[in-house]
Coordinates of N, CA and C in Angstrom, one line a residue:
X18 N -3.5 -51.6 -6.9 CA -3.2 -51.5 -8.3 C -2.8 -50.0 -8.7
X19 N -1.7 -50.1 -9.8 CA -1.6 -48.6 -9.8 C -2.0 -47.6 -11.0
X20 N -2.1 -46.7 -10.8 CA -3.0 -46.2 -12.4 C -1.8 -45.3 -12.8
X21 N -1.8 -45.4 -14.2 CA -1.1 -44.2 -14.8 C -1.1 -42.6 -14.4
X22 N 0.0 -41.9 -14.2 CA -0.5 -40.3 -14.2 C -0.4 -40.0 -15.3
X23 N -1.4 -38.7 -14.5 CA -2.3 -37.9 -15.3 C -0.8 -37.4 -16.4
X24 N -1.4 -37.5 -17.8 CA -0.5 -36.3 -18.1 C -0.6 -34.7 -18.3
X25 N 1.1 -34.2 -17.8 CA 1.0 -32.8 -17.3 C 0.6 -32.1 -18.6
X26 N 0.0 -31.2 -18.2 CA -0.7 -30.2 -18.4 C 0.5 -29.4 -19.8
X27 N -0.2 -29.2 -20.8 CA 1.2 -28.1 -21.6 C 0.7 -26.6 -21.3
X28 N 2.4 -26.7 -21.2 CA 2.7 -25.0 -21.1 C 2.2 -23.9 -22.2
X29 N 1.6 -23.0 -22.0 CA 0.8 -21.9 -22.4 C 2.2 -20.7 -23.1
X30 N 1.7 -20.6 -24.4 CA 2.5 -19.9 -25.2 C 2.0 -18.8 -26.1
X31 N 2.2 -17.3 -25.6 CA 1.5 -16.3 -26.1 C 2.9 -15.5 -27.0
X32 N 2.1 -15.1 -27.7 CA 3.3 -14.2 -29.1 C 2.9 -13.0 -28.7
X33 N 3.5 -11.7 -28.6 CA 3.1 -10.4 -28.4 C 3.7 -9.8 -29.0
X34 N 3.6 -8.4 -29.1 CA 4.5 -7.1 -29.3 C 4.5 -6.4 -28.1
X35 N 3.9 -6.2 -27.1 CA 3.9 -5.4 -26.0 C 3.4 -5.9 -24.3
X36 N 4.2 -5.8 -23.6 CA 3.2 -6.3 -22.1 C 3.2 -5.1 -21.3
X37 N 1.9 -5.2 -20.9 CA 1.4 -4.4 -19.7 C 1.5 -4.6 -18.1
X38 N 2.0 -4.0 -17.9 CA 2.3 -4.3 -16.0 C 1.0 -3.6 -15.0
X39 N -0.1 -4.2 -14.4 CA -0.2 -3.4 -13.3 C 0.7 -3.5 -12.3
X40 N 0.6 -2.6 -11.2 CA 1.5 -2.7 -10.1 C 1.1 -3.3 -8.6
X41 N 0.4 -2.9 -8.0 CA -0.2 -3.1 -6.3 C -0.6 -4.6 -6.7
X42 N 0.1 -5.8 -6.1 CA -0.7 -6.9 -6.2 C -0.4 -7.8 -7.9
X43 N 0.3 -7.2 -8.4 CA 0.6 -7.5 -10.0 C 2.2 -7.9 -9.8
X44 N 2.9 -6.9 -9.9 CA 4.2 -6.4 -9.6 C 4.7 -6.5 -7.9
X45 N 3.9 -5.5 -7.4 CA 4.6 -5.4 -5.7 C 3.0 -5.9 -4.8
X46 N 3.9 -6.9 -3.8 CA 2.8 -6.8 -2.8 C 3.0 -6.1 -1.6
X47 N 2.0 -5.2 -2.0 CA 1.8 -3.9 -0.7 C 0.5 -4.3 0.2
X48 N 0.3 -5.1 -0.2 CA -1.5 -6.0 1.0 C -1.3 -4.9 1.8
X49 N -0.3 -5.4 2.9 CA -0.5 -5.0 4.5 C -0.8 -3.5 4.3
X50 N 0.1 -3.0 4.0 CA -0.3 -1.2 3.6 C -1.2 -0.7 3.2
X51 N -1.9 -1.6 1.9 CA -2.8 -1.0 1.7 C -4.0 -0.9 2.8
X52 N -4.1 -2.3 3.2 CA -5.2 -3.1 4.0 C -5.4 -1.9 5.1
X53 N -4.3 -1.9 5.9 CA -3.8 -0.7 7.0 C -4.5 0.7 6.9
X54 N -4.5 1.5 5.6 CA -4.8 2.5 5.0 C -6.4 2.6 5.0
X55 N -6.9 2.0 4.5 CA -8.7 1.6 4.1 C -9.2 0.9 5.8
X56 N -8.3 0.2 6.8 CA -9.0 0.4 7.9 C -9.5 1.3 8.4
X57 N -8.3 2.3 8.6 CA -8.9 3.5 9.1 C -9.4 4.4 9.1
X58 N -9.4 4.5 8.0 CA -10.3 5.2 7.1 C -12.0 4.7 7.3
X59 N -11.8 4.0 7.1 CA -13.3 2.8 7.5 C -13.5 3.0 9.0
X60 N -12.8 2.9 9.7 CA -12.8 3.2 11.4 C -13.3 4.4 11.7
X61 N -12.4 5.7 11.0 CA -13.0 6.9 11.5 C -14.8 7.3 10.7
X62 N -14.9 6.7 9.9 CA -16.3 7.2 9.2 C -17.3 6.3 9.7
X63 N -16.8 4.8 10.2 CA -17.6 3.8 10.9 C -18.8 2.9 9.2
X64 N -17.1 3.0 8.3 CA -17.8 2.1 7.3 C -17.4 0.8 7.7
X65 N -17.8 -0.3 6.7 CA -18.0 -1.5 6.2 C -16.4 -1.9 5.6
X66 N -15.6 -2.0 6.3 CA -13.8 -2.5 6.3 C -13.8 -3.1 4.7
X67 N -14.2 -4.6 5.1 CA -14.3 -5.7 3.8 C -15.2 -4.8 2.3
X68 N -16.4 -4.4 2.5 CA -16.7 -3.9 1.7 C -16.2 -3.4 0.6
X69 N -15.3 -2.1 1.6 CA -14.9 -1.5 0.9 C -13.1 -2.1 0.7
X70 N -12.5 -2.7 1.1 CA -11.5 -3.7 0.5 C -12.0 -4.4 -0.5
X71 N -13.0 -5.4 -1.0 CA -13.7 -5.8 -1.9 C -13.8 -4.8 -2.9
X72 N -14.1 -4.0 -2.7 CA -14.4 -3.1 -4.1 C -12.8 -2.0 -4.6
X73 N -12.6 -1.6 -3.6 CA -11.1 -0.3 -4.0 C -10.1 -1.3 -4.7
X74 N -9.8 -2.6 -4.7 CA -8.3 -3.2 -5.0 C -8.4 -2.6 -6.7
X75 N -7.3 -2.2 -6.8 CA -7.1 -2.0 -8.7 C -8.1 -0.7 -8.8
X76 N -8.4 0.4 -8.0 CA -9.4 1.5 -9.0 C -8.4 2.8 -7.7
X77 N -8.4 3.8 -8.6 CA -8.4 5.1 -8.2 C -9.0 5.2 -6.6
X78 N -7.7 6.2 -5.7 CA -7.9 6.0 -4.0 C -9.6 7.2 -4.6
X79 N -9.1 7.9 -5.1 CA -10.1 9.0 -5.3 C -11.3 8.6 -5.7
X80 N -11.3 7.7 -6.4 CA -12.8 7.2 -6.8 C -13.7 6.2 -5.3
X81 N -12.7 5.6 -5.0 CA -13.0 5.0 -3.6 C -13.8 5.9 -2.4
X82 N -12.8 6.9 -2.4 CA -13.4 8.1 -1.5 C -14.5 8.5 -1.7
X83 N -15.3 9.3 -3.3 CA -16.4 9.4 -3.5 C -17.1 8.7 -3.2
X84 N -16.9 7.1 -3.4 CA -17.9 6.0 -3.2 C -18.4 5.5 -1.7
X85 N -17.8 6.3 -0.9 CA -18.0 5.6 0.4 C -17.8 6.8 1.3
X86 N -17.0 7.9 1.6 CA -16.7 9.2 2.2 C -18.1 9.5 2.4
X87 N -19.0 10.0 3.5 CA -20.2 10.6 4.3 C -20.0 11.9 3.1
X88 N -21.4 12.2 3.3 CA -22.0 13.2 2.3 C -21.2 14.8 2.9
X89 N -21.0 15.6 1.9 CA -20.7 16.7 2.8 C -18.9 16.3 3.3
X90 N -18.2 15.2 3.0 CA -16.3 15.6 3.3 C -16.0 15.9 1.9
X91 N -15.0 16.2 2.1 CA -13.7 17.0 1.1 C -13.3 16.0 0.8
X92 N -13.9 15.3 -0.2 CA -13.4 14.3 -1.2 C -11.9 14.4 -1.7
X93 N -11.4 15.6 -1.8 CA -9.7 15.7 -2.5 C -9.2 16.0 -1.2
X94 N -9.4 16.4 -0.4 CA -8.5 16.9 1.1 C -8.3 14.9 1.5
X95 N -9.9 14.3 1.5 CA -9.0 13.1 2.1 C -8.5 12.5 1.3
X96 N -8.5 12.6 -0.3 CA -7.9 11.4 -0.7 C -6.3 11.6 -0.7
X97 N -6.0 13.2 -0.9 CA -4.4 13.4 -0.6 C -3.8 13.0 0.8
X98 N -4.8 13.2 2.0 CA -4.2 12.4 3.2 C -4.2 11.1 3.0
X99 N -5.0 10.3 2.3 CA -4.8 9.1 1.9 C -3.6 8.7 1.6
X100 N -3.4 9.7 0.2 CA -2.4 9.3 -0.8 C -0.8 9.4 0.4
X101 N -1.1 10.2 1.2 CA 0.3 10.7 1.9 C 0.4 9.7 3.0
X102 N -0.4 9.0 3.3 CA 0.0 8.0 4.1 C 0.5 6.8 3.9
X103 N -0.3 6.3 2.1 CA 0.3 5.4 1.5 C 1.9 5.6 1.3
X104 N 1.9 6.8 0.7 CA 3.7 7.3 0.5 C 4.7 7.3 1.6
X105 N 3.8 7.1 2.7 CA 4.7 7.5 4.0 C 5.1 5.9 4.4
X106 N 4.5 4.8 3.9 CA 4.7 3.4 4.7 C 4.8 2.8 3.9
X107 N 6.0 2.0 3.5 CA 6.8 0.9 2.9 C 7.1 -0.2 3.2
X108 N 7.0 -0.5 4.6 CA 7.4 -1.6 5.5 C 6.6 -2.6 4.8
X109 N 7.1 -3.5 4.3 CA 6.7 -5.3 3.9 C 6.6 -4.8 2.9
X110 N 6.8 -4.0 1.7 CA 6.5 -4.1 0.3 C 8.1 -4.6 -0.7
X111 N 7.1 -5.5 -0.8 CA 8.6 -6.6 -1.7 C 7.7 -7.5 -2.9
X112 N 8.6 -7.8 -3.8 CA 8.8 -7.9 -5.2 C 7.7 -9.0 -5.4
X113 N 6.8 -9.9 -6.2 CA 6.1 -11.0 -6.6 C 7.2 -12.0 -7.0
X114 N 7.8 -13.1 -6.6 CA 8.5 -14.2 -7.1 C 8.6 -13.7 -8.4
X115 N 10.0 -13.6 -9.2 CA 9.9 -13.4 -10.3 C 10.2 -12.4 -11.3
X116 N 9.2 -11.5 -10.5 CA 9.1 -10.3 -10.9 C 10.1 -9.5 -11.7
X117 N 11.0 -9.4 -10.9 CA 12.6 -8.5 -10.5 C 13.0 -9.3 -12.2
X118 N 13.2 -10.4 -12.6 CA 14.2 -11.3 -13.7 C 13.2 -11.5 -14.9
X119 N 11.9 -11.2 -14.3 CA 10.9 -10.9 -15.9 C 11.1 -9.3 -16.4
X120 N 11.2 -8.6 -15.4 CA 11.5 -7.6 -16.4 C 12.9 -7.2 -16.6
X121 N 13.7 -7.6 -16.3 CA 15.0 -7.5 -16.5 C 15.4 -8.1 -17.8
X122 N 14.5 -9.3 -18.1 CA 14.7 -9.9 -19.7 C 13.6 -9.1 -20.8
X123 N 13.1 -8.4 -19.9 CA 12.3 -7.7 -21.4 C 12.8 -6.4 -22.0
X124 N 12.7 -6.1 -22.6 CA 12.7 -5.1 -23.7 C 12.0 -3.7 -23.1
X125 N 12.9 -2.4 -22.9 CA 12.2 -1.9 -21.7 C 11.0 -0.5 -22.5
X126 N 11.3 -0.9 -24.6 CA 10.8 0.0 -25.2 C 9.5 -1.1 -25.4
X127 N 9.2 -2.1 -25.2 CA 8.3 -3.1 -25.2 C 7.2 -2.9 -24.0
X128 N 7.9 -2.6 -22.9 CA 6.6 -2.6 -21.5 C 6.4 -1.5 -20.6
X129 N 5.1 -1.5 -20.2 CA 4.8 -0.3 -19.5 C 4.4 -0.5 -18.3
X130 N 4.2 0.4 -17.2 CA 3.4 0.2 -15.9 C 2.1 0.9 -16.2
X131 N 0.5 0.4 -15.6 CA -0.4 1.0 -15.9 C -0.8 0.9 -14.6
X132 N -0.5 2.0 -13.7 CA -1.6 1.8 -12.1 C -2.3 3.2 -12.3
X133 N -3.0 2.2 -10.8 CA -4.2 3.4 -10.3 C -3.4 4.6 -9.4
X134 N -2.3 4.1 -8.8 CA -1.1 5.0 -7.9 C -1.1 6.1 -9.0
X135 N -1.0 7.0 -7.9 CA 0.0 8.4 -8.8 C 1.3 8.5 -8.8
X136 N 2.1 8.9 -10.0 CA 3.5 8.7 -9.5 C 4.5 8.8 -8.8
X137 N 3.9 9.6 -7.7 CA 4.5 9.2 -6.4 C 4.7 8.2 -5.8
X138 N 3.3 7.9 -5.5 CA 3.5 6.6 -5.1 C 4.0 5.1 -6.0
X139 N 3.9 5.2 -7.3 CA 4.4 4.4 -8.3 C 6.0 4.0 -7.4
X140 N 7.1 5.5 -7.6 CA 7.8 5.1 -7.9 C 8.4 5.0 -7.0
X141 N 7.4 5.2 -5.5 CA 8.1 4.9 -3.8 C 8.2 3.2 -3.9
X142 N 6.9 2.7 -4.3 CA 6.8 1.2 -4.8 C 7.5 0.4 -4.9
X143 N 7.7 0.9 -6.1 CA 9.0 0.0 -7.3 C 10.2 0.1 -6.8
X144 N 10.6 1.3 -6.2 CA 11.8 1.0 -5.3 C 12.0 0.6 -4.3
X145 N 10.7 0.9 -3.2 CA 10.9 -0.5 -2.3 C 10.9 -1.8 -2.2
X146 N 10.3 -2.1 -3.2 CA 10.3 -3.6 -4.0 C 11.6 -4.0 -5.0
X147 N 12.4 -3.0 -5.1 CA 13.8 -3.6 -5.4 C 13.7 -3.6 -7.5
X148 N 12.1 -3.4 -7.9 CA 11.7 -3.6 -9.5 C 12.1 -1.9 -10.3
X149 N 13.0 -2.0 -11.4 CA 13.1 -0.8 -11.9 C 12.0 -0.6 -12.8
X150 N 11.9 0.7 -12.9 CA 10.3 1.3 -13.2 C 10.2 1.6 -14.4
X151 N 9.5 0.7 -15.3 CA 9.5 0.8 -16.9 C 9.7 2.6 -17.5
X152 N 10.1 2.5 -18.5 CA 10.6 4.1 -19.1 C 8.8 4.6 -19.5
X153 N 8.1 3.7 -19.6 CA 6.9 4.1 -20.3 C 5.6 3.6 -19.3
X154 N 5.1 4.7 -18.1 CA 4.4 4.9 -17.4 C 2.9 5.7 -17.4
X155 N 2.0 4.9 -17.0 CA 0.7 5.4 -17.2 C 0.1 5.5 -15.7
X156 N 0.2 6.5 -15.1 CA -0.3 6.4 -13.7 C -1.7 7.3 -13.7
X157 N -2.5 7.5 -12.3 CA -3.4 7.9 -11.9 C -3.6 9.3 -12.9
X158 N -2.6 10.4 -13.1 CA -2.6 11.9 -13.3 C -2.7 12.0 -14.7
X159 N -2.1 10.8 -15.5 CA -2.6 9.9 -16.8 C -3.0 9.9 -17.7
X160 N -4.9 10.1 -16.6 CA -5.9 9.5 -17.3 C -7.1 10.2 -17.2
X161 N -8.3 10.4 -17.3 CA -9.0 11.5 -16.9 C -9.9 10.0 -16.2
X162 N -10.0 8.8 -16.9 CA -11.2 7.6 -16.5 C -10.5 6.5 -15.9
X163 N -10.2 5.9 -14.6 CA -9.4 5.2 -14.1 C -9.9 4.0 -14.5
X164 N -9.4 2.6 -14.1 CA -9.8 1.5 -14.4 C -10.9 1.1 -13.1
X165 N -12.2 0.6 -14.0 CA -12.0 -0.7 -15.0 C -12.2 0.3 -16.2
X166 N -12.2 1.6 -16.1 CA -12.2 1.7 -18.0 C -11.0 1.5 -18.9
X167 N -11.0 1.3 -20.1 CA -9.7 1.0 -20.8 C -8.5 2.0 -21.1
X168 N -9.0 3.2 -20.3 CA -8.3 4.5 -20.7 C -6.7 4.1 -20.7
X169 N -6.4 3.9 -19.5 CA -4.7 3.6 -19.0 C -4.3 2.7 -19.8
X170 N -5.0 1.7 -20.0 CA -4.2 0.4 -21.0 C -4.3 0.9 -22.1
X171 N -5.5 1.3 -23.2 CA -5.4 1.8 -24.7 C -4.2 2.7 -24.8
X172 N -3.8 3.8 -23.5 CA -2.7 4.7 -23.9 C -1.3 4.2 -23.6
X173 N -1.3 3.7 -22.7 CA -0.1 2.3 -22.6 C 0.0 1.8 -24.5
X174 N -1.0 1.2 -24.8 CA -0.6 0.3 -25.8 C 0.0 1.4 -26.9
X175 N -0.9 2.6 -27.0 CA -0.4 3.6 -28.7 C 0.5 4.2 -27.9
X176 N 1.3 4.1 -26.3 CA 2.4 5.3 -26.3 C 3.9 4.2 -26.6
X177 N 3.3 2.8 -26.6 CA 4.4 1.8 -27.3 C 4.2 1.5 -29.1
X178 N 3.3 2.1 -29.3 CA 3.1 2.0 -30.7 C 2.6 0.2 -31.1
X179 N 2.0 0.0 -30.0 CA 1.4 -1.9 -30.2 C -0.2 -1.9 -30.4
X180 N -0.5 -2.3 -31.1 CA -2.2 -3.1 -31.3 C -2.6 -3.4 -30.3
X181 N -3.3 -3.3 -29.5 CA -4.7 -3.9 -28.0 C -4.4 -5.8 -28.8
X182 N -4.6 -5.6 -29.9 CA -4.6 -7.6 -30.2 C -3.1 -8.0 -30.1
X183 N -2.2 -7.1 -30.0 CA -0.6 -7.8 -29.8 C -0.2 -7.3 -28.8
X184 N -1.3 -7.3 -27.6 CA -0.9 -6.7 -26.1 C -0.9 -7.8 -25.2
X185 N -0.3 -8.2 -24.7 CA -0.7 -8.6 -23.2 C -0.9 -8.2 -21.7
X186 N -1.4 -7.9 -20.8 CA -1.9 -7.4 -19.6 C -1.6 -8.4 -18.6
X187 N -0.9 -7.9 -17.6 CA -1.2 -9.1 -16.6 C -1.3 -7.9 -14.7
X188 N -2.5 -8.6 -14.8 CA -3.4 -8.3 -13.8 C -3.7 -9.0 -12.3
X189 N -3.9 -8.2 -11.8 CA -4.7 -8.9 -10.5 C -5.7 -8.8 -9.6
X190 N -6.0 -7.9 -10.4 CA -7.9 -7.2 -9.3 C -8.7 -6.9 -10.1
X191 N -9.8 -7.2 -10.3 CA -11.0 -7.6 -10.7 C -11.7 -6.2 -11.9
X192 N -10.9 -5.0 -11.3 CA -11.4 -3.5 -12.4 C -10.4 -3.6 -13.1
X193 N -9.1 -4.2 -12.4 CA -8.1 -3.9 -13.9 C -8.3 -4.9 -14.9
X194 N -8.5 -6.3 -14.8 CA -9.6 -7.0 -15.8 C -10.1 -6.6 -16.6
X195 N -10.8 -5.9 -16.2 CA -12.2 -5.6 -16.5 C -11.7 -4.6 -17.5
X196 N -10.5 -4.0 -16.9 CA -10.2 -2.7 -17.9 C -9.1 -3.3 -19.6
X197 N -8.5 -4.2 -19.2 CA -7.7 -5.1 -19.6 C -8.8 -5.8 -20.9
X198 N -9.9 -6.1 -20.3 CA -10.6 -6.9 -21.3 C -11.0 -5.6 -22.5
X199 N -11.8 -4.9 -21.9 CA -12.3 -4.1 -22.5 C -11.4 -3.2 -23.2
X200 N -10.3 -3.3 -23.0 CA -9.2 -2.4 -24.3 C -8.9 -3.6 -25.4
X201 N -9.0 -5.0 -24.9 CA -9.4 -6.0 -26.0 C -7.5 -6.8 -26.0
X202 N -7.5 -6.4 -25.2 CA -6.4 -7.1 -24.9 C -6.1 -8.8 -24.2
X203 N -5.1 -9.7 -24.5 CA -4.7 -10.9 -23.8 C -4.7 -10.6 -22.1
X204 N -5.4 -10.8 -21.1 CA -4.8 -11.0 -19.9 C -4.4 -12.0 -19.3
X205 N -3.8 -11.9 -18.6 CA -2.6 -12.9 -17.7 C -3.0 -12.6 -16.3
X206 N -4.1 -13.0 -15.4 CA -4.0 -13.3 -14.3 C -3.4 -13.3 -12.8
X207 N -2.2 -12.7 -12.1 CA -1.9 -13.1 -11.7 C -2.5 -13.4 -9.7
X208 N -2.5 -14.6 -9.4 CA -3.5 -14.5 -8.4 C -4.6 -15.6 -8.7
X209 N -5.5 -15.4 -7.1 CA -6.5 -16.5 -7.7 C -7.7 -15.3 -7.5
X210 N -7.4 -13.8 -7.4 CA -8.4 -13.0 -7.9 C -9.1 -13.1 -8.9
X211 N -9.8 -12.3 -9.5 CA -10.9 -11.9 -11.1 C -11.3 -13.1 -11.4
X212 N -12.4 -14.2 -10.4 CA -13.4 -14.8 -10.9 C -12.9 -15.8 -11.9
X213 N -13.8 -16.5 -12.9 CA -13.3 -17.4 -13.8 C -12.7 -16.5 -15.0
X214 N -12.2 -17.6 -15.2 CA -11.3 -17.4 -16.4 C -12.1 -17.4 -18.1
X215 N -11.6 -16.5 -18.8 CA -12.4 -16.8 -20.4 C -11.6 -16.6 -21.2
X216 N -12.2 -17.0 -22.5 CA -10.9 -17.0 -23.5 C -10.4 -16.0 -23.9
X217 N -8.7 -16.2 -24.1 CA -8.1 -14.8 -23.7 C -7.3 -14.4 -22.6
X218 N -7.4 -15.5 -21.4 CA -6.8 -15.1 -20.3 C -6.3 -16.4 -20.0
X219 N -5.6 -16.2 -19.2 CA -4.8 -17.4 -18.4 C -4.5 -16.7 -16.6
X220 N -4.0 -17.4 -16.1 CA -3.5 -17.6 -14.5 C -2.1 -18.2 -14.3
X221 N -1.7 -17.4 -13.2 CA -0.6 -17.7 -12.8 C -0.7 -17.0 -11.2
X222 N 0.9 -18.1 -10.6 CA 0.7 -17.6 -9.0 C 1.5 -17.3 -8.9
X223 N 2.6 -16.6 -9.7 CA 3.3 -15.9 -9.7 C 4.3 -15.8 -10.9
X224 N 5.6 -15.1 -11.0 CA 6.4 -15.2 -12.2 C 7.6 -16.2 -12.5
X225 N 7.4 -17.2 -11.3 CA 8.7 -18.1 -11.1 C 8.8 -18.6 -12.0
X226 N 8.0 -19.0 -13.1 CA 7.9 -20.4 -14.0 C 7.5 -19.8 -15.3
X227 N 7.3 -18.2 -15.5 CA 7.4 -17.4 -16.5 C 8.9 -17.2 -17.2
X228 N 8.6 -17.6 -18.5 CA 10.0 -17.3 -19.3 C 9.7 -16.6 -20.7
X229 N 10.7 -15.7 -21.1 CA 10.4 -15.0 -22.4 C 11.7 -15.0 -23.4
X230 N 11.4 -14.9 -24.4 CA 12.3 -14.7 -25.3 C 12.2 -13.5 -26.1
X231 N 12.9 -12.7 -26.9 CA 12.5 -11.4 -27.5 C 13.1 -11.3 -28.7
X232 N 12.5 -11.1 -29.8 CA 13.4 -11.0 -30.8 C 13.4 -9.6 -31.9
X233 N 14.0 -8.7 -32.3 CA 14.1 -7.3 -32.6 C 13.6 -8.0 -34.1
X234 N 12.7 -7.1 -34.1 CA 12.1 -6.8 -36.2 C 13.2 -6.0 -36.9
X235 N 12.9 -6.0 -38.3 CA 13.8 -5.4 -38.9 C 14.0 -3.3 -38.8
X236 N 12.5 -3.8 -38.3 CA 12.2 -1.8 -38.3 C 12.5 -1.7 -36.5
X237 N 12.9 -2.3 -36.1 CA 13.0 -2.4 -34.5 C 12.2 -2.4 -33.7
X238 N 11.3 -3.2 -33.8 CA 9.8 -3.6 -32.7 C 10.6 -4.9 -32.6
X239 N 9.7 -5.6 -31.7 CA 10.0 -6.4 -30.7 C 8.8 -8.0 -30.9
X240 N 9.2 -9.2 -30.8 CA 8.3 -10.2 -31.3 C 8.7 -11.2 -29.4
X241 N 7.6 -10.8 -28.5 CA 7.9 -11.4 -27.3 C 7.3 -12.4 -27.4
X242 N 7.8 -14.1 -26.9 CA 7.1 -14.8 -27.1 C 7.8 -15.1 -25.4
X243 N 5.9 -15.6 -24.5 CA 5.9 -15.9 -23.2 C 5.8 -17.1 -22.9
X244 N 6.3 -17.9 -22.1 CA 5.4 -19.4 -21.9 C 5.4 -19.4 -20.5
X245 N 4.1 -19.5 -19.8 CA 3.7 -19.8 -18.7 C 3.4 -21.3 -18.6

């Protein structure tokens, strides 16, 4: 006997004025590099590998190092060897499905990048991944409070001149969330990272099936409307 299907699911439709980009894992997947970087690191001090992969994705290399670096190192000496090793290896860093043709339809006085990277590395990133680098950037050097605090996204939002309530965020690690919620903003998921879902947020596995429309105000802001 056959049973009716299910009916599909409707498509998710958000109105904005502004979107927010993270990058590592949002935008570009740099896994392997990163992964690579925090091994050895972990190897020569003889930490906890996973550990600390669980906790660093989405927060400042620097704040990572405090958190786990033996008592007594040069917290800034390693995190710039850090930071120079990330900059030095690009191999496998390529674009999220999508990615590249979502921001190509948006409005480029409309969106911002907000990473934990410093602009260096931001913009080795985005061009190894083939994604041009929004005009309006909030990186590591930024901010004085990296995420999960809301510092990067609230200044994101007033350096586009948007409301936190006609923002959208789309994220992928668990502090930028966290940072995303807490500036009071829509987040967008991307991944099956950051735990359950609450109102306010949605998921996505990538940007294949993301489409936008844009329409100019009379004073020249922007009315984006998304449907995932």
């Amino acid at each position: 006997m056959s049973h009716p299907a299910e009916p599909a699911s409707q498509p998710s439709v958000l109105n904005v004025r502004a979107i927010l980009f993270d990058m590592d894992g949002t935008l570009v997947d740099s896994t392997a590099i990163v992964e690579q970087v925090w091994l050895e690191f972990a190897e020569r001090y003889g930490l906890d590998f996973n550990e600390i992969l669980r906790t660093s994705h989405g927060v400042q290399a620097g704040d990572t190092v405090r958190r786990y670096a033996p008592a007594g190192a040069d917290f800034e000496a390693l995190t710039a060897e850090l930071g120079e090793m990330e900059r030095s290896r690009t191999d496998g860093v390529i674009a999220l499905p999508g990615a590249e043709a979502l921001l190509a339809r948006l409005p480029d006085d409309a969106i911002a990048l907000v990473t934990s990277a410093d602009r260096i590395l931001a913009d080795i990133r985005m061009q190894a991944a083939g994604l041009a680098m929004p005009s309006t950037t909030v990186t590591a050097e930024s901010v004085t409070r990296g995420k999960p605090h809301p510092e990067g996204y609230l200044k994101a939002a007033a350096l586009l001149g948007a409301d936190p309530a006609d923002v959208v965020v789309f994220e992928d690690a668990p502090a930028g969330i966290a940072a995303a919620r807490a500036a009071g903003m829509r987040t967008i998921v991307v991944g099956d990272a950051g735990g359950e879902l609450e109102p306010g947020m949605w998921r996505i596995p990538d940007y294949s099936s993301v489409t936008v429309t844009a329409v100019t105000d009379d004073d020249g802001g922007h009315l984006l409307t998304l449907t995932l």
